[in-house]
């Protein structure tokens, strides 16, 4: 049964999860509430909770029914959702990500120039000059859906998706940008590539970023790309991280 309480909606998701919904659109203030609730649940160490999956506008809370029942968890979630957003604001990270734009790394950059009427140097300046919020992870392990793309360089996805997109490809899809963590099919417009691994199952933390993080790209040359790629393979390169 669906339950509403104020501006949060609680819905069961099978017999071992519930969903807390905060709205029906992509909005930074809504996503702040999602991240804050996730942080508050973790900080409170709610018994029986096994996994949290944040999305653009909702939080999936998985639990063990033998430890905590649905109604008890629902009341706990409602209580924690009412807490101020201090936890998430105090723990936000910014990751600085190198990106080699254009050439064979960004085969759609020329199409983006024609579509927007903006030359590639300005496109690169605009793309690397913004801070992107990681709204959620999905589609592939470590694929971060990044909001905050300047509308001047927004562009529709390809009419026919590519069968194979290389790992590390940086693309634009509509009003979002993102990084392909693995080689896969996809329809986003490719403008560059990062030498970093957004997903590495051999790392202690396989996924490079978390929902709620901020990503900032910075341009590098092709020579820089291969140098950094070698260091990544050796385990000697790590992205610069700021906490704010």
PDB file of N, CA and C in Angstrom, residues 128-216:
ATOM      1  N   UNK A 128      34.264  21.812 -19.529  1.00  0.00           N
ATOM      2  CA  UNK A 128      35.213  21.654 -18.421  1.00  0.00           C
ATOM      3  C   UNK A 128      35.080  22.754 -17.371  1.00  0.00           C
ATOM      4  N   UNK A 129      34.221  23.735 -17.628  1.00  0.00           N
ATOM      5  CA  UNK A 129      34.067  24.837 -16.690  1.00  0.00           C
ATOM      6  C   UNK A 129      32.897  24.685 -15.742  1.00  0.00           C
ATOM      7  N   UNK A 130      32.214  23.550 -15.805  1.00  0.00           N
ATOM      8  CA  UNK A 130      31.030  23.339 -14.964  1.00  0.00           C
ATOM      9  C   UNK A 130      31.308  22.288 -13.893  1.00  0.00           C
ATOM     10  N   UNK A 131      30.573  22.380 -12.799  1.00  0.00           N
ATOM     11  CA  UNK A 131      30.595  21.349 -11.762  1.00  0.00           C
ATOM     12  C   UNK A 131      29.362  20.478 -11.937  1.00  0.00           C
ATOM     13  N   UNK A 132      29.574  19.168 -12.032  1.00  0.00           N
ATOM     14  CA  UNK A 132      28.489  18.234 -12.326  1.00  0.00           C
ATOM     15  C   UNK A 132      28.155  17.394 -11.101  1.00  0.00           C
ATOM     16  N   UNK A 133      26.894  17.375 -10.771  1.00  0.00           N
ATOM     17  CA  UNK A 133      26.419  16.573  -9.647  1.00  0.00           C
ATOM     18  C   UNK A 133      26.184  15.131 -10.097  1.00  0.00           C
ATOM     19  N   UNK A 134      26.685  14.177  -9.314  1.00  0.00           N
ATOM     20  CA  UNK A 134      26.375  12.775  -9.549  1.00  0.00           C
ATOM     21  C   UNK A 134      25.004  12.511  -8.935  1.00  0.00           C
ATOM     22  N   UNK A 135      23.981  12.515  -9.775  1.00  0.00           N
ATOM     23  CA  UNK A 135      22.628  12.299  -9.269  1.00  0.00           C
ATOM     24  C   UNK A 135      22.413  10.844  -8.867  1.00  0.00           C
ATOM     25  N   UNK A 136      22.936   9.927  -9.684  1.00  0.00           N
ATOM     26  CA  UNK A 136      22.734   8.510  -9.409  1.00  0.00           C
ATOM     27  C   UNK A 136      23.709   7.694 -10.241  1.00  0.00           C
ATOM     28  N   UNK A 137      23.837   6.417  -9.888  1.00  0.00           N
ATOM     29  CA  UNK A 137      24.636   5.460 -10.646  1.00  0.00           C
ATOM     30  C   UNK A 137      23.695   4.414 -11.222  1.00  0.00           C
ATOM     31  N   UNK A 138      23.950   4.003 -12.468  1.00  0.00           N
ATOM     32  CA  UNK A 138      23.082   3.002 -13.080  1.00  0.00           C
ATOM     33  C   UNK A 138      23.545   2.656 -14.476  1.00  0.00           C
ATOM     34  N   UNK A 139      22.743   1.852 -15.171  1.00  0.00           N
ATOM     35  CA  UNK A 139      23.004   1.422 -16.546  1.00  0.00           C
ATOM     36  C   UNK A 139      24.171   0.446 -16.594  1.00  0.00           C
ATOM     37  N   UNK A 140      25.342   0.840 -16.128  1.00  0.00           N
ATOM     38  CA  UNK A 140      26.530   0.004 -16.027  1.00  0.00           C
ATOM     39  C   UNK A 140      27.158   0.229 -14.654  1.00  0.00           C
ATOM     40  N   UNK A 141      27.956  -0.717 -14.147  1.00  0.00           N
ATOM     41  CA  UNK A 141      28.660  -0.466 -12.882  1.00  0.00           C
ATOM     42  C   UNK A 141      29.538   0.778 -12.994  1.00  0.00           C
ATOM     43  N   UNK A 142      29.275   1.748 -12.143  1.00  0.00           N
ATOM     44  CA  UNK A 142      30.078   2.958 -12.142  1.00  0.00           C
ATOM     45  C   UNK A 142      29.667   4.022 -13.131  1.00  0.00           C
ATOM     46  N   UNK A 143      28.544   3.823 -13.862  1.00  0.00           N
ATOM     47  CA  UNK A 143      28.084   4.866 -14.785  1.00  0.00           C
ATOM     48  C   UNK A 143      27.362   5.939 -13.982  1.00  0.00           C
ATOM     49  N   UNK A 144      27.946   7.141 -13.980  1.00  0.00           N
ATOM     50  CA  UNK A 144      27.390   8.248 -13.195  1.00  0.00           C
ATOM     51  C   UNK A 144      26.543   9.153 -14.083  1.00  0.00           C
ATOM     52  N   UNK A 145      25.299   9.358 -13.689  1.00  0.00           N
ATOM     53  CA  UNK A 145      24.440  10.318 -14.389  1.00  0.00           C
ATOM     54  C   UNK A 145      24.716  11.704 -13.815  1.00  0.00           C
ATOM     55  N   UNK A 146      25.300  12.568 -14.646  1.00  0.00           N
ATOM     56  CA  UNK A 146      25.767  13.867 -14.189  1.00  0.00           C
ATOM     57  C   UNK A 146      24.830  14.976 -14.655  1.00  0.00           C
ATOM     58  N   UNK A 147      24.340  15.743 -13.710  1.00  0.00           N
ATOM     59  CA  UNK A 147      23.523  16.905 -14.021  1.00  0.00           C
ATOM     60  C   UNK A 147      24.336  18.176 -13.934  1.00  0.00           C
ATOM     61  N   UNK A 148      23.866  19.220 -14.600  1.00  0.00           N
ATOM     62  CA  UNK A 148      24.550  20.505 -14.554  1.00  0.00           C
ATOM     63  C   UNK A 148      25.153  20.908 -15.881  1.00  0.00           C
ATOM     64  N   UNK A 149      24.821  20.158 -16.958  1.00  0.00           N
ATOM     65  CA  UNK A 149      25.356  20.498 -18.275  1.00  0.00           C
ATOM     66  C   UNK A 149      24.790  21.830 -18.749  1.00  0.00           C
ATOM     67  N   UNK A 150      25.655  22.686 -19.256  1.00  0.00           N
ATOM     68  CA  UNK A 150      25.230  23.969 -19.819  1.00  0.00           C
ATOM     69  C   UNK A 150      24.323  23.708 -21.024  1.00  0.00           C
ATOM     70  N   UNK A 151      23.148  24.323 -21.044  1.00  0.00           N
ATOM     71  CA  UNK A 151      22.174  24.061 -22.110  1.00  0.00           C
ATOM     72  C   UNK A 151      22.701  24.445 -23.490  1.00  0.00           C
ATOM     73  N   UNK A 152      23.743  25.288 -23.540  1.00  0.00           N
ATOM     74  CA  UNK A 152      24.305  25.679 -24.833  1.00  0.00           C
ATOM     75  C   UNK A 152      24.955  24.506 -25.550  1.00  0.00           C
ATOM     76  N   UNK A 153      25.392  23.477 -24.824  1.00  0.00           N
ATOM     77  CA  UNK A 153      26.041  22.343 -25.469  1.00  0.00           C
ATOM     78  C   UNK A 153      25.232  21.053 -25.306  1.00  0.00           C
ATOM     79  N   UNK A 154      23.961  21.179 -24.945  1.00  0.00           N
ATOM     80  CA  UNK A 154      23.084  20.004 -24.905  1.00  0.00           C
ATOM     81  C   UNK A 154      22.809  19.555 -26.332  1.00  0.00           C
ATOM     82  N   UNK A 155      22.688  18.240 -26.539  1.00  0.00           N
ATOM     83  CA  UNK A 155      22.452  17.699 -27.877  1.00  0.00           C
ATOM     84  C   UNK A 155      21.746  16.358 -27.750  1.00  0.00           C
ATOM     85  N   UNK A 156      20.770  16.072 -28.616  1.00  0.00           N
ATOM     86  CA  UNK A 156      20.054  14.788 -28.529  1.00  0.00           C
ATOM     87  C   UNK A 156      20.992  13.601 -28.713  1.00  0.00           C
ATOM     88  N   UNK A 157      20.596  12.472 -28.170  1.00  0.00           N
ATOM     89  CA  UNK A 157      21.341  11.233 -28.377  1.00  0.00           C
ATOM     90  C   UNK A 157      21.331  10.846 -29.859  1.00  0.00           C
ATOM     91  N   UNK A 158      22.220   9.953 -30.221  1.00  0.00           N
ATOM     92  CA  UNK A 158      22.263   9.448 -31.587  1.00  0.00           C
ATOM     93  C   UNK A 158      20.961   8.736 -31.938  1.00  0.00           C
ATOM     94  N   UNK A 159      20.500   8.890 -33.149  1.00  0.00           N
ATOM     95  CA  UNK A 159      19.286   8.201 -33.602  1.00  0.00           C
ATOM     96  C   UNK A 159      19.504   6.690 -33.588  1.00  0.00           C
ATOM     97  N   UNK A 160      20.701   6.260 -33.952  1.00  0.00           N
ATOM     98  CA  UNK A 160      21.073   4.843 -33.918  1.00  0.00           C
ATOM     99  C   UNK A 160      22.275   4.681 -32.998  1.00  0.00           C
ATOM    100  N   UNK A 161      22.101   4.041 -31.849  1.00  0.00           N
ATOM    101  CA  UNK A 161      23.220   3.905 -30.907  1.00  0.00           C
ATOM    102  C   UNK A 161      24.385   3.116 -31.511  1.00  0.00           C
ATOM    103  N   UNK A 162      25.580   3.416 -31.039  1.00  0.00           N
ATOM    104  CA  UNK A 162      26.758   2.644 -31.422  1.00  0.00           C
ATOM    105  C   UNK A 162      26.721   1.279 -30.746  1.00  0.00           C
ATOM    106  N   UNK A 163      27.267   0.288 -31.438  1.00  0.00           N
ATOM    107  CA  UNK A 163      27.349  -1.055 -30.868  1.00  0.00           C
ATOM    108  C   UNK A 163      28.445  -1.114 -29.809  1.00  0.00           C
ATOM    109  N   UNK A 164      29.505  -0.347 -30.007  1.00  0.00           N
ATOM    110  CA  UNK A 164      30.640  -0.415 -29.080  1.00  0.00           C
ATOM    111  C   UNK A 164      31.183   0.986 -28.805  1.00  0.00           C
ATOM    112  N   UNK A 165      31.157   1.373 -27.551  1.00  0.00           N
ATOM    113  CA  UNK A 165      31.745   2.628 -27.092  1.00  0.00           C
ATOM    114  C   UNK A 165      32.902   2.281 -26.171  1.00  0.00           C
ATOM    115  N   UNK A 166      34.068   2.913 -26.344  1.00  0.00           N
ATOM    116  CA  UNK A 166      35.231   2.540 -25.523  1.00  0.00           C
ATOM    117  C   UNK A 166      35.084   2.954 -24.070  1.00  0.00           C
ATOM    118  N   UNK A 167      35.727   2.198 -23.215  1.00  0.00           N
ATOM    119  CA  UNK A 167      35.772   2.536 -21.792  1.00  0.00           C
ATOM    120  C   UNK A 167      36.389   3.911 -21.616  1.00  0.00           C
ATOM    121  N   UNK A 168      35.812   4.700 -20.735  1.00  0.00           N
ATOM    122  CA  UNK A 168      36.336   6.033 -20.450  1.00  0.00           C
ATOM    123  C   UNK A 168      35.775   7.124 -21.327  1.00  0.00           C
ATOM    124  N   UNK A 169      34.930   6.767 -22.312  1.00  0.00           N
ATOM    125  CA  UNK A 169      34.366   7.776 -23.203  1.00  0.00           C
ATOM    126  C   UNK A 169      33.508   8.759 -22.409  1.00  0.00           C
ATOM    127  N   UNK A 170      33.710  10.049 -22.692  1.00  0.00           N
ATOM    128  CA  UNK A 170      32.923  11.115 -22.071  1.00  0.00           C
ATOM    129  C   UNK A 170      31.902  11.572 -23.099  1.00  0.00           C
ATOM    130  N   UNK A 171      30.626  11.508 -22.730  1.00  0.00           N
ATOM    131  CA  UNK A 171      29.586  11.802 -23.698  1.00  0.00           C
ATOM    132  C   UNK A 171      28.553  12.785 -23.192  1.00  0.00           C
ATOM    133  N   UNK A 172      27.735  13.247 -24.136  1.00  0.00           N
ATOM    134  CA  UNK A 172      26.598  14.112 -23.845  1.00  0.00           C
ATOM    135  C   UNK A 172      25.349  13.430 -24.372  1.00  0.00           C
ATOM    136  N   UNK A 173      24.342  13.343 -23.520  1.00  0.00           N
ATOM    137  CA  UNK A 173      23.062  12.772 -23.911  1.00  0.00           C
ATOM    138  C   UNK A 173      21.951  13.686 -23.453  1.00  0.00           C
ATOM    139  N   UNK A 174      21.369  14.453 -24.377  1.00  0.00           N
ATOM    140  CA  UNK A 174      20.353  15.422 -23.980  1.00  0.00           C
ATOM    141  C   UNK A 174      20.983  16.502 -23.122  1.00  0.00           C
ATOM    142  N   UNK A 175      20.440  16.683 -21.910  1.00  0.00           N
ATOM    143  CA  UNK A 175      20.964  17.720 -21.017  1.00  0.00           C
ATOM    144  C   UNK A 175      21.844  17.147 -19.909  1.00  0.00           C
ATOM    145  N   UNK A 176      22.390  15.953 -20.153  1.00  0.00           N
ATOM    146  CA  UNK A 176      23.290  15.337 -19.181  1.00  0.00           C
ATOM    147  C   UNK A 176      24.620  14.986 -19.844  1.00  0.00           C
ATOM    148  N   UNK A 177      25.634  14.795 -19.017  1.00  0.00           N
ATOM    149  CA  UNK A 177      26.915  14.293 -19.484  1.00  0.00           C
ATOM    150  C   UNK A 177      27.294  13.116 -18.601  1.00  0.00           C
ATOM    151  N   UNK A 178      28.249  12.314 -19.059  1.00  0.00           N
ATOM    152  CA  UNK A 178      28.624  11.141 -18.289  1.00  0.00           C
ATOM    153  C   UNK A 178      29.834  10.461 -18.877  1.00  0.00           C
ATOM    154  N   UNK A 179      30.323   9.448 -18.150  1.00  0.00           N
ATOM    155  CA  UNK A 179      31.509   8.685 -18.542  1.00  0.00           C
ATOM    156  C   UNK A 179      31.129   7.212 -18.622  1.00  0.00           C
ATOM    157  N   UNK A 180      31.462   6.583 -19.749  1.00  0.00           N
ATOM    158  CA  UNK A 180      31.231   5.139 -19.887  1.00  0.00           C
ATOM    159  C   UNK A 180      32.327   4.391 -19.127  1.00  0.00           C
ATOM    160  N   UNK A 181      31.975   3.666 -18.058  1.00  0.00           N
ATOM    161  CA  UNK A 181      32.997   2.997 -17.248  1.00  0.00           C
ATOM    162  C   UNK A 181      33.514   1.700 -17.865  1.00  0.00           C
ATOM    163  N   UNK A 182      32.760   1.171 -18.810  1.00  0.00           N
ATOM    164  CA  UNK A 182      33.111  -0.080 -19.482  1.00  0.00           C
ATOM    165  C   UNK A 182      32.802   0.047 -20.961  1.00  0.00           C
ATOM    166  N   UNK A 183      33.454  -0.762 -21.778  1.00  0.00           N
ATOM    167  CA  UNK A 183      33.084  -0.822 -23.186  1.00  0.00           C
ATOM    168  C   UNK A 183      31.663  -1.364 -23.289  1.00  0.00           C
ATOM    169  N   UNK A 184      30.819  -0.662 -24.040  1.00  0.00           N
ATOM    170  CA  UNK A 184      29.416  -1.069 -24.112  1.00  0.00           C
ATOM    171  C   UNK A 184      28.740  -0.389 -25.289  1.00  0.00           C
ATOM    172  N   UNK A 185      27.539  -0.832 -25.643  1.00  0.00           N
ATOM    173  CA  UNK A 185      26.740  -0.061 -26.597  1.00  0.00           C
ATOM    174  C   UNK A 185      26.292   1.243 -25.939  1.00  0.00           C
ATOM    175  N   UNK A 186      25.896   2.214 -26.763  1.00  0.00           N
ATOM    176  CA  UNK A 186      25.398   3.469 -26.204  1.00  0.00           C
ATOM    177  C   UNK A 186      25.106   4.490 -27.275  1.00  0.00           C
ATOM    178  N   UNK A 187      24.268   5.455 -26.924  1.00  0.00           N
ATOM    179  CA  UNK A 187      23.837   6.442 -27.903  1.00  0.00           C
ATOM    180  C   UNK A 187      24.208   7.873 -27.576  1.00  0.00           C
ATOM    181  N   UNK A 188      25.050   8.080 -26.554  1.00  0.00           N
ATOM    182  CA  UNK A 188      25.427   9.449 -26.217  1.00  0.00           C
ATOM    183  C   UNK A 188      26.477   9.961 -27.196  1.00  0.00           C
ATOM    184  N   UNK A 189      26.544  11.278 -27.353  1.00  0.00           N
ATOM    185  CA  UNK A 189      27.514  11.919 -28.244  1.00  0.00           C
ATOM    186  C   UNK A 189      28.871  11.974 -27.555  1.00  0.00           C
ATOM    187  N   UNK A 190      29.880  11.413 -28.184  1.00  0.00           N
ATOM    188  CA  UNK A 190      31.197  11.290 -27.563  1.00  0.00           C
ATOM    189  C   UNK A 190      32.054  12.509 -27.879  1.00  0.00           C
ATOM    190  N   UNK A 191      32.518  13.186 -26.831  1.00  0.00           N
ATOM    191  CA  UNK A 191      33.325  14.399 -27.021  1.00  0.00           C
ATOM    192  C   UNK A 191      34.746  14.254 -26.492  1.00  0.00           C
ATOM    193  N   UNK A 192      35.027  13.182 -25.766  1.00  0.00           N
ATOM    194  CA  UNK A 192      36.359  13.003 -25.213  1.00  0.00           C
ATOM    195  C   UNK A 192      36.484  11.664 -24.517  1.00  0.00           C
ATOM    196  N   UNK A 193      37.586  11.489 -23.793  1.00  0.00           N
ATOM    197  CA  UNK A 193      37.818  10.246 -23.055  1.00  0.00           C
ATOM    198  C   UNK A 193      38.701  10.555 -21.854  1.00  0.00           C
ATOM    199  N   UNK A 194      38.430   9.877 -20.745  1.00  0.00           N
ATOM    200  CA  UNK A 194      39.263  10.019 -19.556  1.00  0.00           C
ATOM    201  C   UNK A 194      40.114   8.776 -19.376  1.00  0.00           C
ATOM    202  N   UNK A 195      41.370   8.942 -18.979  1.00  0.00           N
ATOM    203  CA  UNK A 195      42.227   7.775 -18.730  1.00  0.00           C
ATOM    204  C   UNK A 195      41.936   7.084 -17.400  1.00  0.00           C
ATOM    205  N   UNK A 196      41.050   7.654 -16.604  1.00  0.00           N
ATOM    206  CA  UNK A 196      40.732   7.048 -15.309  1.00  0.00           C
ATOM    207  C   UNK A 196      39.731   5.916 -15.460  1.00  0.00           C
ATOM    208  N   UNK A 197      39.789   4.973 -14.530  1.00  0.00           N
ATOM    209  CA  UNK A 197      38.831   3.870 -14.492  1.00  0.00           C
ATOM    210  C   UNK A 197      37.701   4.238 -13.537  1.00  0.00           C
ATOM    211  N   UNK A 198      36.532   4.486 -14.086  1.00  0.00           N
ATOM    212  CA  UNK A 198      35.387   4.768 -13.216  1.00  0.00           C
ATOM    213  C   UNK A 198      34.877   3.498 -12.547  1.00  0.00           C
ATOM    214  N   UNK A 199      35.279   2.339 -13.090  1.00  0.00           N
ATOM    215  CA  UNK A 199      34.941   1.066 -12.448  1.00  0.00           C
ATOM    216  C   UNK A 199      36.129   0.118 -12.581  1.00  0.00           C
ATOM    217  N   UNK A 200      36.563  -0.415 -11.457  1.00  0.00           N
ATOM    218  CA  UNK A 200      37.641  -1.393 -11.433  1.00  0.00           C
ATOM    219  C   UNK A 200      37.322  -2.403 -10.334  1.00  0.00           C
ATOM    220  N   UNK A 201      36.902  -3.615 -10.701  1.00  0.00           N
ATOM    221  CA  UNK A 201      36.500  -4.594  -9.683  1.00  0.00           C
ATOM    222  C   UNK A 201      37.628  -5.022  -8.763  1.00  0.00           C
ATOM    223  N   UNK A 202      38.879  -4.710  -9.127  1.00  0.00           N
ATOM    224  CA  UNK A 202      40.016  -5.098  -8.297  1.00  0.00           C
ATOM    225  C   UNK A 202      40.372  -4.056  -7.240  1.00  0.00           C
ATOM    226  N   UNK A 203      39.748  -2.866  -7.312  1.00  0.00           N
ATOM    227  CA  UNK A 203      40.003  -1.847  -6.291  1.00  0.00           C
ATOM    228  C   UNK A 203      39.224  -2.141  -5.015  1.00  0.00           C
ATOM    229  N   UNK A 204      39.719  -1.581  -3.928  1.00  0.00           N
ATOM    230  CA  UNK A 204      38.990  -1.712  -2.661  1.00  0.00           C
ATOM    231  C   UNK A 204      37.600  -1.113  -2.798  1.00  0.00           C
ATOM    232  N   UNK A 205      37.524   0.070  -3.427  1.00  0.00           N
ATOM    233  CA  UNK A 205      36.238   0.666  -3.779  1.00  0.00           C
ATOM    234  C   UNK A 205      36.139   0.631  -5.301  1.00  0.00           C
ATOM    235  N   UNK A 206      35.432  -0.363  -5.859  1.00  0.00           N
ATOM    236  CA  UNK A 206      35.422  -0.562  -7.316  1.00  0.00           C
ATOM    237  C   UNK A 206      34.917   0.637  -8.112  1.00  0.00           C
ATOM    238  N   UNK A 207      33.932   1.361  -7.566  1.00  0.00           N
ATOM    239  CA  UNK A 207      33.345   2.493  -8.274  1.00  0.00           C
ATOM    240  C   UNK A 207      34.028   3.782  -7.817  1.00  0.00           C
ATOM    241  N   UNK A 208      34.478   4.581  -8.782  1.00  0.00           N
ATOM    242  CA  UNK A 208      35.277   5.766  -8.477  1.00  0.00           C
ATOM    243  C   UNK A 208      34.485   6.831  -7.728  1.00  0.00           C
ATOM    244  N   UNK A 209      33.230   7.042  -8.105  1.00  0.00           N
ATOM    245  CA  UNK A 209      32.440   8.123  -7.499  1.00  0.00           C
ATOM    246  C   UNK A 209      31.187   7.566  -6.849  1.00  0.00           C
ATOM    247  N   UNK A 210      30.564   8.423  -6.058  1.00  0.00           N
ATOM    248  CA  UNK A 210      29.344   8.050  -5.345  1.00  0.00           C
ATOM    249  C   UNK A 210      28.241   9.042  -5.683  1.00  0.00           C
ATOM    250  N   UNK A 211      27.010   8.595  -5.556  1.00  0.00           N
ATOM    251  CA  UNK A 211      25.894   9.517  -5.702  1.00  0.00           C
ATOM    252  C   UNK A 211      26.047  10.637  -4.687  1.00  0.00           C
ATOM    253  N   UNK A 212      25.876  11.875  -5.152  1.00  0.00           N
ATOM    254  CA  UNK A 212      26.063  13.038  -4.292  1.00  0.00           C
ATOM    255  C   UNK A 212      27.397  13.727  -4.507  1.00  0.00           C
ATOM    256  N   UNK A 213      28.354  13.047  -5.140  1.00  0.00           N
ATOM    257  CA  UNK A 213      29.648  13.670  -5.442  1.00  0.00           C
ATOM    258  C   UNK A 213      29.493  14.752  -6.509  1.00  0.00           C
ATOM    259  N   UNK A 214      30.519  15.570  -6.639  1.00  0.00           N
ATOM    260  CA  UNK A 214      30.629  16.552  -7.715  1.00  0.00           C
ATOM    261  C   UNK A 214      31.816  16.160  -8.598  1.00  0.00           C
ATOM    262  N   UNK A 215      31.611  16.224  -9.912  1.00  0.00           N
ATOM    263  CA  UNK A 215      32.662  15.926 -10.881  1.00  0.00           C
ATOM    264  C   UNK A 215      33.023  17.216 -11.617  1.00  0.00           C
ATOM    265  N   UNK A 216      34.327  17.468 -11.735  1.00  0.00           N
ATOM    266  CA  UNK A 216      34.796  18.583 -12.554  1.00  0.00           C
ATOM    267  C   UNK A 216      35.854  18.050 -13.519  1.00  0.00           C
TER     268      UNK A 216
END
